mmCIF file of C-alpha atoms and ligand atoms in Angstrom:
data_model
loop_
_atom_site.group_PDB
_atom_site.id
_atom_site.type_symbol
_atom_site.label_atom_id
_atom_site.label_comp_id
_atom_site.label_asym_id
_atom_site.label_seq_id
_atom_site.Cartn_x
_atom_site.Cartn_y
_atom_site.Cartn_z
ATOM 1 C CA MET A 1 -0.008 -0.023 0.082
ATOM 2 C CA TYR A 2 2.730 2.486 0.627
ATOM 3 C CA ILE A 3 4.832 4.266 -1.907
ATOM 4 C CA CYS A 4 8.297 5.676 -1.554
ATOM 5 C CA PRO A 5 8.027 9.314 -0.458
ATOM 6 C CA VAL A 6 11.419 9.817 -2.308
ATOM 7 C CA CYS A 7 10.665 7.924 -5.917
ATOM 8 C CA ARG A 8 6.841 7.011 -5.668
ATOM 9 C CA LYS A 9 7.678 3.361 -6.164
ATOM 10 C CA LYS A 10 6.121 0.873 -4.377
ATOM 11 C CA LEU A 11 7.521 -0.203 -0.884
ATOM 12 C CA ASN A 12 7.806 -3.582 0.354
ATOM 13 C CA LYS A 13 8.326 -4.861 3.879
ATOM 14 C CA ILE A 14 11.561 -6.654 4.233
ATOM 15 C CA GLU A 15 11.999 -7.453 7.881
ATOM 16 C CA ASN A 16 12.126 -4.422 9.609
ATOM 17 C CA THR A 17 12.229 -1.748 6.688
ATOM 18 C CA TRP A 18 9.970 -0.517 3.871
ATOM 19 C CA LYS A 19 12.116 -0.494 0.898
ATOM 20 C CA CYS A 20 11.666 0.484 -2.847
ATOM 21 C CA VAL A 21 13.336 -1.052 -6.064
ATOM 22 C CA ASN A 22 15.447 2.095 -5.852
ATOM 23 C CA GLY A 23 17.074 1.236 -2.318
ATOM 24 C CA HIS A 24 15.264 4.061 -0.448
ATOM 25 C CA SER A 25 14.568 2.338 2.712
ATOM 26 C CA PHE A 26 12.508 3.402 5.868
ATOM 27 C CA ASP A 27 13.031 1.547 9.273
ATOM 28 C CA ILE A 28 10.184 0.323 11.046
ATOM 29 C CA ALA A 29 10.032 1.687 14.530
ATOM 30 C CA ARG A 30 10.245 -0.514 17.749
ATOM 31 C CA LYS A 31 6.379 0.180 18.402
ATOM 32 C CA GLY A 32 5.407 -0.787 14.622
ATOM 33 C CA HIS A 33 4.855 2.728 12.717
ATOM 34 C CA VAL A 34 7.384 4.013 9.938
ATOM 35 C CA ASN A 35 8.422 7.438 9.431
ATOM 36 C CA LEU A 36 7.971 8.398 5.664
ATOM 37 C CA LEU A 37 8.383 12.111 6.132
ATOM 38 C CA THR A 38 11.495 13.212 4.120
ATOM 39 C CA THR A 39 13.375 15.881 5.843
ATOM 40 C CA ALA A 40 13.740 17.634 2.614
ATOM 41 C CA LYS A 41 9.987 18.467 2.600
ATOM 42 C CA HIS A 42 9.180 18.888 6.245
ATOM 43 C CA ASN A 43 11.003 18.682 9.401
ATOM 44 C CA PRO A 44 9.648 15.615 11.296
ATOM 45 C CA LYS A 45 11.083 17.004 14.611
ATOM 46 C CA THR A 46 8.994 20.039 14.852
ATOM 47 C CA ALA A 47 5.972 19.211 12.575
ATOM 48 C CA GLY A 48 2.087 18.820 13.804
ATOM 49 C CA ASP A 49 1.105 18.392 17.466
ATOM 50 C CA ASN A 50 3.989 18.423 20.224
ATOM 51 C CA ALA A 51 4.323 15.933 22.863
ATOM 52 C CA ASP A 52 2.383 18.198 25.443
ATOM 53 C CA MET A 53 -0.668 18.468 22.740
ATOM 54 C CA VAL A 54 -0.786 14.862 22.087
ATOM 55 C CA LYS A 55 -0.716 14.121 25.687
ATOM 56 C CA ALA A 56 -3.712 16.510 26.370
ATOM 57 C CA ARG A 57 -5.630 15.168 23.695
ATOM 58 C CA THR A 58 -5.197 11.465 24.803
ATOM 59 C CA GLU A 59 -6.083 12.283 28.211
ATOM 60 C CA PHE A 60 -8.993 14.019 27.225
ATOM 61 C CA LEU A 61 -10.258 11.682 24.737
ATOM 62 C CA ASP A 62 -9.767 8.736 26.984
ATOM 63 C CA LYS A 63 -12.588 10.313 29.121
ATOM 64 C CA GLY A 64 -15.059 9.481 26.562
ATOM 65 C CA TYR A 65 -16.573 12.988 25.868
ATOM 66 C CA TYR A 66 -15.816 12.458 22.279
ATOM 67 C CA ARG A 67 -16.802 8.689 22.085
ATOM 68 C CA PRO A 68 -20.174 9.456 20.792
ATOM 69 C CA LEU A 69 -18.513 11.415 17.599
ATOM 70 C CA ALA A 70 -16.099 8.243 17.096
ATOM 71 C CA GLU A 71 -18.874 5.971 17.059
ATOM 72 C CA LYS A 72 -21.000 8.033 14.941
ATOM 73 C CA ILE A 73 -17.959 8.262 12.443
ATOM 74 C CA ARG A 74 -17.693 4.408 12.390
ATOM 75 C CA GLU A 75 -21.317 4.110 11.639
ATOM 76 C CA ILE A 76 -21.261 6.463 8.659
ATOM 77 C CA ALA A 77 -18.119 4.887 7.162
ATOM 78 C CA SER A 78 -19.560 1.654 7.618
ATOM 79 C CA ALA A 79 -22.899 2.773 5.826
ATOM 80 C CA GLU A 80 -20.710 4.369 3.285
ATOM 81 C CA LEU A 81 -18.641 1.362 2.542
ATOM 82 C CA GLN A 82 -20.992 -1.314 2.880
ATOM 83 C CA GLU A 83 -20.711 -2.610 -0.522
ATOM 84 C CA ILE A 84 -17.112 -2.896 -0.633
ATOM 85 C CA LYS A 85 -15.710 -6.169 0.601
ATOM 86 C CA ASN A 86 -12.158 -5.271 2.006
ATOM 87 C CA PRO A 87 -12.490 -1.215 2.034
ATOM 88 C CA ILE A 88 -8.964 0.394 2.391
ATOM 89 C CA ILE A 89 -9.579 3.554 4.656
ATOM 90 C CA ILE A 90 -6.918 6.515 5.241
ATOM 91 C CA ASP A 91 -7.556 8.365 8.354
ATOM 92 C CA SER A 92 -5.416 11.480 7.152
ATOM 93 C CA GLY A 93 -3.967 13.739 10.061
ATOM 94 C CA CYS A 94 -5.138 10.762 12.593
ATOM 95 C CA GLY A 95 -3.709 12.441 15.426
ATOM 96 C CA GLU A 96 -3.127 9.958 18.530
ATOM 97 C CA GLY A 97 -5.300 7.320 16.970
ATOM 98 C CA PHE A 98 -8.565 7.516 18.837
ATOM 99 C CA TYR A 99 -10.849 7.726 15.767
ATOM 100 C CA THR A 100 -8.330 5.193 13.832
ATOM 101 C CA VAL A 101 -8.797 2.501 16.247
ATOM 102 C CA GLU A 102 -12.380 2.914 16.341
ATOM 103 C CA LEU A 103 -12.703 2.535 12.702
ATOM 104 C CA SER A 104 -10.689 -0.634 12.880
ATOM 105 C CA LYS A 105 -13.922 -2.285 14.213
ATOM 106 C CA LEU A 106 -14.875 -2.327 10.702
ATOM 107 C CA GLU A 107 -15.095 -5.531 9.693
ATOM 108 C CA LYS A 108 -12.477 -6.731 6.796
ATOM 109 C CA ALA A 109 -11.320 -3.299 6.604
ATOM 110 C CA ASP A 110 -7.754 -2.124 6.332
ATOM 111 C CA ILE A 111 -6.980 1.314 8.092
ATOM 112 C CA TYR A 112 -3.975 3.519 7.413
ATOM 113 C CA GLY A 113 -3.380 6.289 9.495
ATOM 114 C CA ILE A 114 -0.952 9.006 8.758
ATOM 115 C CA ASP A 115 0.026 12.162 10.715
ATOM 116 C CA ILE A 116 2.794 14.771 10.320
ATOM 117 C CA SER A 117 3.323 14.547 14.218
ATOM 118 C CA LYS A 118 5.712 11.850 15.119
ATOM 119 C CA HIS A 119 4.670 12.057 18.868
ATOM 120 C CA ALA A 120 1.055 11.408 17.709
ATOM 121 C CA VAL A 121 1.883 8.303 15.491
ATOM 122 C CA ALA A 122 3.876 6.972 18.297
ATOM 123 C CA HIS A 123 0.791 6.976 20.472
ATOM 124 C CA CYS A 124 -1.320 5.480 17.598
ATOM 125 C CA MET A 125 0.819 2.469 18.265
ATOM 126 C CA THR A 126 0.255 2.295 21.942
ATOM 127 C CA ARG A 127 -3.607 2.290 21.157
ATOM 128 C CA VAL A 128 -3.115 -0.249 18.626
ATOM 129 C CA HIS A 129 -1.476 -2.538 21.204
ATOM 130 C CA GLN A 130 -3.730 -1.719 23.916
ATOM 131 C CA ALA A 131 -6.538 -2.652 22.067
ATOM 132 C CA SER A 132 -4.908 -5.596 20.169
ATOM 133 C CA VAL A 133 -5.949 -4.300 16.689
ATOM 134 C CA ASN A 134 -4.394 -5.933 13.964
ATOM 135 C CA ASN A 135 -5.922 -4.043 10.879
ATOM 136 C CA CYS A 136 -4.084 -0.691 11.466
ATOM 137 C CA GLU A 137 -0.860 0.655 10.018
ATOM 138 C CA PHE A 138 0.305 4.086 10.996
ATOM 139 C CA ALA A 139 3.141 6.351 9.083
ATOM 140 C CA VAL A 140 4.476 9.710 9.802
ATOM 141 C CA ALA A 141 3.639 11.245 6.601
ATOM 142 C CA SER A 142 1.889 14.662 5.326
ATOM 143 C CA SER A 143 -1.833 14.785 4.339
ATOM 144 C CA PHE A 144 -0.242 17.054 1.261
ATOM 145 C CA ASP A 145 2.027 14.468 -0.063
ATOM 146 C CA LEU A 146 0.392 11.098 1.043
ATOM 147 C CA PRO A 147 2.567 8.044 0.866
ATOM 148 C CA PHE A 148 0.130 5.981 -1.002
ATOM 149 C CA ALA A 149 -0.610 5.155 -4.521
ATOM 150 C CA ASN A 150 -3.040 6.657 -7.078
ATOM 151 C CA ASN A 151 -6.447 5.059 -6.819
ATOM 152 C CA SER A 152 -5.695 2.899 -4.115
ATOM 153 C CA ALA A 153 -8.085 3.785 -1.227
ATOM 154 C CA ASP A 154 -11.969 3.421 -0.568
ATOM 155 C CA ALA A 155 -12.191 6.344 1.646
ATOM 156 C CA VAL A 156 -10.292 8.999 3.133
ATOM 157 C CA ILE A 157 -11.357 10.243 6.616
ATOM 158 C CA SER A 158 -10.212 13.716 8.017
ATOM 159 C CA VAL A 159 -11.121 14.471 11.415
ATOM 160 C CA PHE A 160 -10.300 18.216 12.545
ATOM 161 C CA ALA A 161 -7.253 17.990 10.129
ATOM 162 C CA PRO A 162 -6.119 19.191 6.642
ATOM 163 C CA VAL A 163 -8.185 18.673 3.613
ATOM 164 C CA CYS A 164 -6.694 18.610 0.370
ATOM 165 C CA ASN A 165 -8.386 18.301 -2.586
ATOM 166 C CA ASP A 166 -5.986 17.317 -5.091
ATOM 167 C CA GLU A 167 -4.018 14.933 -3.062
ATOM 168 C CA TYR A 168 -7.169 13.027 -1.432
ATOM 169 C CA ALA A 169 -8.682 12.900 -5.035
ATOM 170 C CA ARG A 170 -5.287 11.124 -6.197
ATOM 171 C CA VAL A 171 -5.266 8.348 -3.878
ATOM 172 C CA LEU A 172 -9.217 7.641 -3.611
ATOM 173 C CA LYS A 173 -10.530 5.384 -6.244
ATOM 174 C CA LYS A 174 -13.320 6.690 -8.497
ATOM 175 C CA GLY A 175 -16.499 6.980 -6.458
ATOM 176 C CA GLY A 176 -14.506 6.764 -3.167
ATOM 177 C CA LYS A 177 -15.711 8.547 -0.303
ATOM 178 C CA LEU A 178 -14.149 11.485 1.536
ATOM 179 C CA ILE A 179 -15.466 12.066 5.022
ATOM 180 C CA VAL A 180 -14.609 15.644 6.594
ATOM 181 C CA VAL A 181 -15.307 16.280 10.211
ATOM 182 C CA SER A 182 -15.180 19.830 11.359
ATOM 183 C CA PRO A 183 -16.620 21.859 14.396
ATOM 184 C CA SER A 184 -20.192 23.130 13.936
ATOM 185 C CA PRO A 185 -21.022 26.569 14.628
ATOM 186 C CA ARG A 186 -21.873 26.193 18.180
ATOM 187 C CA HIS A 187 -19.046 23.856 19.131
ATOM 188 C CA LEU A 188 -17.508 24.500 22.338
ATOM 189 C CA PHE A 189 -19.575 27.819 22.571
ATOM 190 C CA GLU A 190 -19.677 27.627 26.152
ATOM 191 C CA LEU A 191 -16.108 27.193 26.630
ATOM 192 C CA LYS A 192 -15.399 30.427 24.592
ATOM 193 C CA ALA A 193 -17.988 32.476 26.428
ATOM 194 C CA ALA A 194 -16.183 31.470 29.521
ATOM 195 C CA VAL A 195 -12.788 32.854 28.124
ATOM 196 C CA TYR A 196 -13.645 35.600 25.672
ATOM 197 C CA ASP A 197 -15.871 38.900 26.189
ATOM 198 C CA LYS A 198 -17.173 38.375 23.031
ATOM 199 C CA PRO A 199 -17.582 34.824 21.961
ATOM 200 C CA TYR A 200 -17.966 33.829 18.072
ATOM 201 C CA GLU A 201 -19.483 30.950 16.394
ATOM 202 C CA ASN A 202 -17.347 28.910 14.052
ATOM 203 C CA LYS A 203 -17.561 29.755 10.547
ATOM 204 C CA PRO A 204 -18.137 26.807 8.171
ATOM 205 C CA ASN A 205 -14.884 25.920 6.157
ATOM 206 C CA ASP A 206 -14.948 25.804 2.333
ATOM 207 C CA TYR A 207 -12.368 23.179 1.262
ATOM 208 C CA HIS A 208 -12.559 23.894 -2.594
ATOM 209 C CA LEU A 209 -13.159 20.384 -3.237
ATOM 210 C CA ASP A 210 -13.682 20.402 -6.861
ATOM 211 C CA ARG A 211 -12.537 17.046 -7.520
ATOM 212 C CA PHE A 212 -15.596 15.946 -5.443
ATOM 213 C CA VAL A 213 -19.253 15.966 -5.192
ATOM 214 C CA GLY A 214 -21.066 16.442 -1.937
ATOM 215 C CA ASP A 215 -23.086 13.287 -1.003
ATOM 216 C CA ASN A 216 -24.294 13.959 2.500
ATOM 217 C CA GLU A 217 -23.766 16.348 5.545
ATOM 218 C CA ILE A 218 -24.755 15.096 9.060
ATOM 219 C CA VAL A 219 -24.814 17.767 12.125
ATOM 220 C CA PHE A 220 -24.101 15.602 15.401
ATOM 221 C CA GLU A 221 -24.501 17.472 18.510
ATOM 222 C CA TYR A 222 -24.777 16.580 22.067
ATOM 223 C CA THR A 223 -23.905 18.249 25.429
ATOM 224 C CA ALA A 224 -21.018 16.773 27.482
ATOM 225 C CA GLU A 225 -20.689 17.943 31.196
ATOM 226 C CA LEU A 226 -16.891 18.465 31.627
ATOM 227 C CA SER A 227 -16.580 17.472 35.301
ATOM 228 C CA SER A 228 -12.766 18.721 36.065
ATOM 229 C CA GLN A 229 -10.638 21.650 35.841
ATOM 230 C CA LYS A 230 -7.995 19.292 33.717
ATOM 231 C CA ASP A 231 -10.376 17.890 31.589
ATOM 232 C CA ILE A 232 -11.511 21.652 30.839
ATOM 233 C CA PHE A 233 -7.751 22.602 30.067
ATOM 234 C CA ASP A 234 -7.331 19.563 28.079
ATOM 235 C CA LEU A 235 -9.838 20.311 25.918
ATOM 236 C CA PHE A 236 -8.947 23.826 25.502
ATOM 237 C CA MET A 237 -5.423 22.733 24.640
ATOM 238 C CA MET A 238 -7.048 20.846 21.833
ATOM 239 C CA THR A 239 -8.381 23.594 20.054
ATOM 240 C CA PRO A 240 -7.047 26.590 18.000
ATOM 241 C CA TYR A 241 -7.913 29.317 20.730
ATOM 242 C CA PHE A 242 -5.223 27.703 22.843
ATOM 243 C CA TYR A 243 -2.405 29.915 21.247
ATOM 244 C CA LYS A 244 -4.690 33.011 20.857
ATOM 245 C CA THR A 245 -6.039 33.347 24.375
ATOM 246 C CA SER A 246 -4.654 36.025 26.975
ATOM 247 C CA GLU A 247 -3.228 35.161 30.319
ATOM 248 C CA GLU A 248 -6.327 36.628 31.722
ATOM 249 C CA GLY A 249 -8.637 34.256 29.490
ATOM 250 C CA ILE A 250 -6.455 31.480 30.900
ATOM 251 C CA SER A 251 -6.861 32.314 34.452
ATOM 252 C CA ARG A 252 -10.953 32.515 33.879
ATOM 253 C CA LEU A 253 -10.583 29.065 32.261
ATOM 254 C CA LYS A 254 -8.581 27.892 35.091
ATOM 255 C CA ALA A 255 -11.275 28.901 37.667
ATOM 256 C CA LEU A 256 -13.673 26.664 36.262
ATOM 257 C CA ASP A 257 -14.401 23.450 38.014
ATOM 258 C CA SER A 258 -17.093 22.114 35.741
ATOM 259 C CA ILE A 259 -18.819 23.017 32.662
ATOM 260 C CA ASN A 260 -21.504 22.019 30.279
ATOM 261 C CA VAL A 261 -20.540 22.452 26.689
ATOM 262 C CA ASN A 262 -22.282 21.961 23.261
ATOM 263 C CA CYS A 263 -20.069 19.436 21.224
ATOM 264 C CA GLY A 264 -21.223 19.972 17.859
ATOM 265 C CA PHE A 265 -19.769 18.353 14.627
ATOM 266 C CA VAL A 266 -20.584 18.639 11.014
ATOM 267 C CA ILE A 267 -19.894 15.406 9.299
ATOM 268 C CA GLN A 268 -19.609 15.860 5.285
ATOM 269 C CA VAL A 269 -19.559 12.823 2.887
ATOM 270 C CA TYR A 270 -17.954 13.690 -0.353
ATOM 271 C CA LYS A 271 -17.512 11.170 -3.538
ATOM 272 C CA ARG A 272 -14.459 11.318 -5.715
ATOM 273 C CA LYS A 273 -15.887 12.340 -9.254
HETATM 274 C C1 LIG B 1 -6.726 18.994 15.657
HETATM 275 S S1 LIG B 1 -5.606 17.550 15.482
HETATM 276 C C2 LIG B 1 -6.728 16.438 14.896
HETATM 277 C C3 LIG B 1 -6.055 14.889 15.040
HETATM 278 C C4 LIG B 1 -7.180 13.754 15.258
HETATM 279 N N1 LIG B 1 -7.757 13.407 13.912
HETATM 280 C C5 LIG B 1 -8.179 13.909 16.180
HETATM 281 O O1 LIG B 1 -9.311 14.525 16.091
HETATM 282 O O2 LIG B 1 -8.110 13.476 17.389
HETATM 283 C C6 LIG B 1 -5.030 17.782 13.731
HETATM 284 C C7 LIG B 1 -3.860 16.797 13.355
HETATM 285 O O3 LIG B 1 -3.357 17.150 12.088
HETATM 286 C C8 LIG B 1 -2.119 16.862 12.333
HETATM 287 N N2 LIG B 1 -1.483 17.664 11.131
HETATM 288 C C9 LIG B 1 -1.357 19.116 10.953
HETATM 289 N N3 LIG B 1 -0.678 19.196 9.566
HETATM 290 C C10 LIG B 1 -0.765 17.954 8.990
HETATM 291 C C11 LIG B 1 -0.295 17.598 7.589
HETATM 292 N N4 LIG B 1 0.089 18.741 6.917
HETATM 293 N N5 LIG B 1 -0.445 16.401 7.543
HETATM 294 C C12 LIG B 1 -0.633 15.352 8.410
HETATM 295 N N6 LIG B 1 -1.173 15.811 9.400
HETATM 296 C C13 LIG B 1 -1.249 17.111 9.797
HETATM 297 C C14 LIG B 1 -1.377 17.466 13.631
HETATM 298 O O4 LIG B 1 -0.105 16.860 13.925
HETATM 299 C C15 LIG B 1 -2.713 17.004 14.525
HETATM 300 O O5 LIG B 1 -2.432 15.589 14.875
HETATM 301 ZN ZN1 LIG B 2 12.075 5.055 -3.613
#
């Protein structure tokens, strides 16, 4: 399934290495993932979420607040792929693997998670080992330069992660599905209201997906009660607001012990033209 990030020939697994015919080789880490990010294109040391962000995300996700979303994404993927015997699914920008491992419950599916953060991908392998999953592979790679052959995947899933029209169209088979999950306008509004004087609603993203046709759009919302200061702060660290908030805003946030928040998601399904 993987292609060489240098010459784009197929990679073959030979012992603990992925190798192409031109002699480029990529070692499989002790945990089982592979780094296919070439330093010429990106700096894998600094790219994507750092170790603290990954830790906060994992600790928050493990509390289960977003489990309903993970189950919803799996249900939608299952329905969209029901006619395909052995679907190949790419979770692009998979983070620390929470949704990827949920997708692994799809029968006879092979799941490939990629993320530009080596810290995030290393944690995916921890999830895989904890859940004894055997149909997921993980690589450090960029969504803008996926290490997969043309027309090779049945679905690409992007949960709060970059969306790349041309690259996703390249790796998807004709008619393949792109599932994009993004925040709804009122997602975490109460959290923003606690921090900002003038909280704003999220604006819908325009991904310029001209290689796709829109197939379905589901708005999925529920209320979660965040019941500790730590959970509130871990969630805040997962959001883009974390780096844009003043000291005063952070102090207001740290004064909260619990809060009811709207968890609102837009799940868009597109079909590759
Ligand atoms: C908001 S997080 C979402 C992670 C995961 N899908 C989740 O919802 O838990 C965005 C993720 O995109 C990754 N990312 C950012 N730029 C990327 C790129 N160019 N290619 C692949 N992943 C990228 C980050 O490292 C991070 O893990
Ligand atoms: Zn090569």
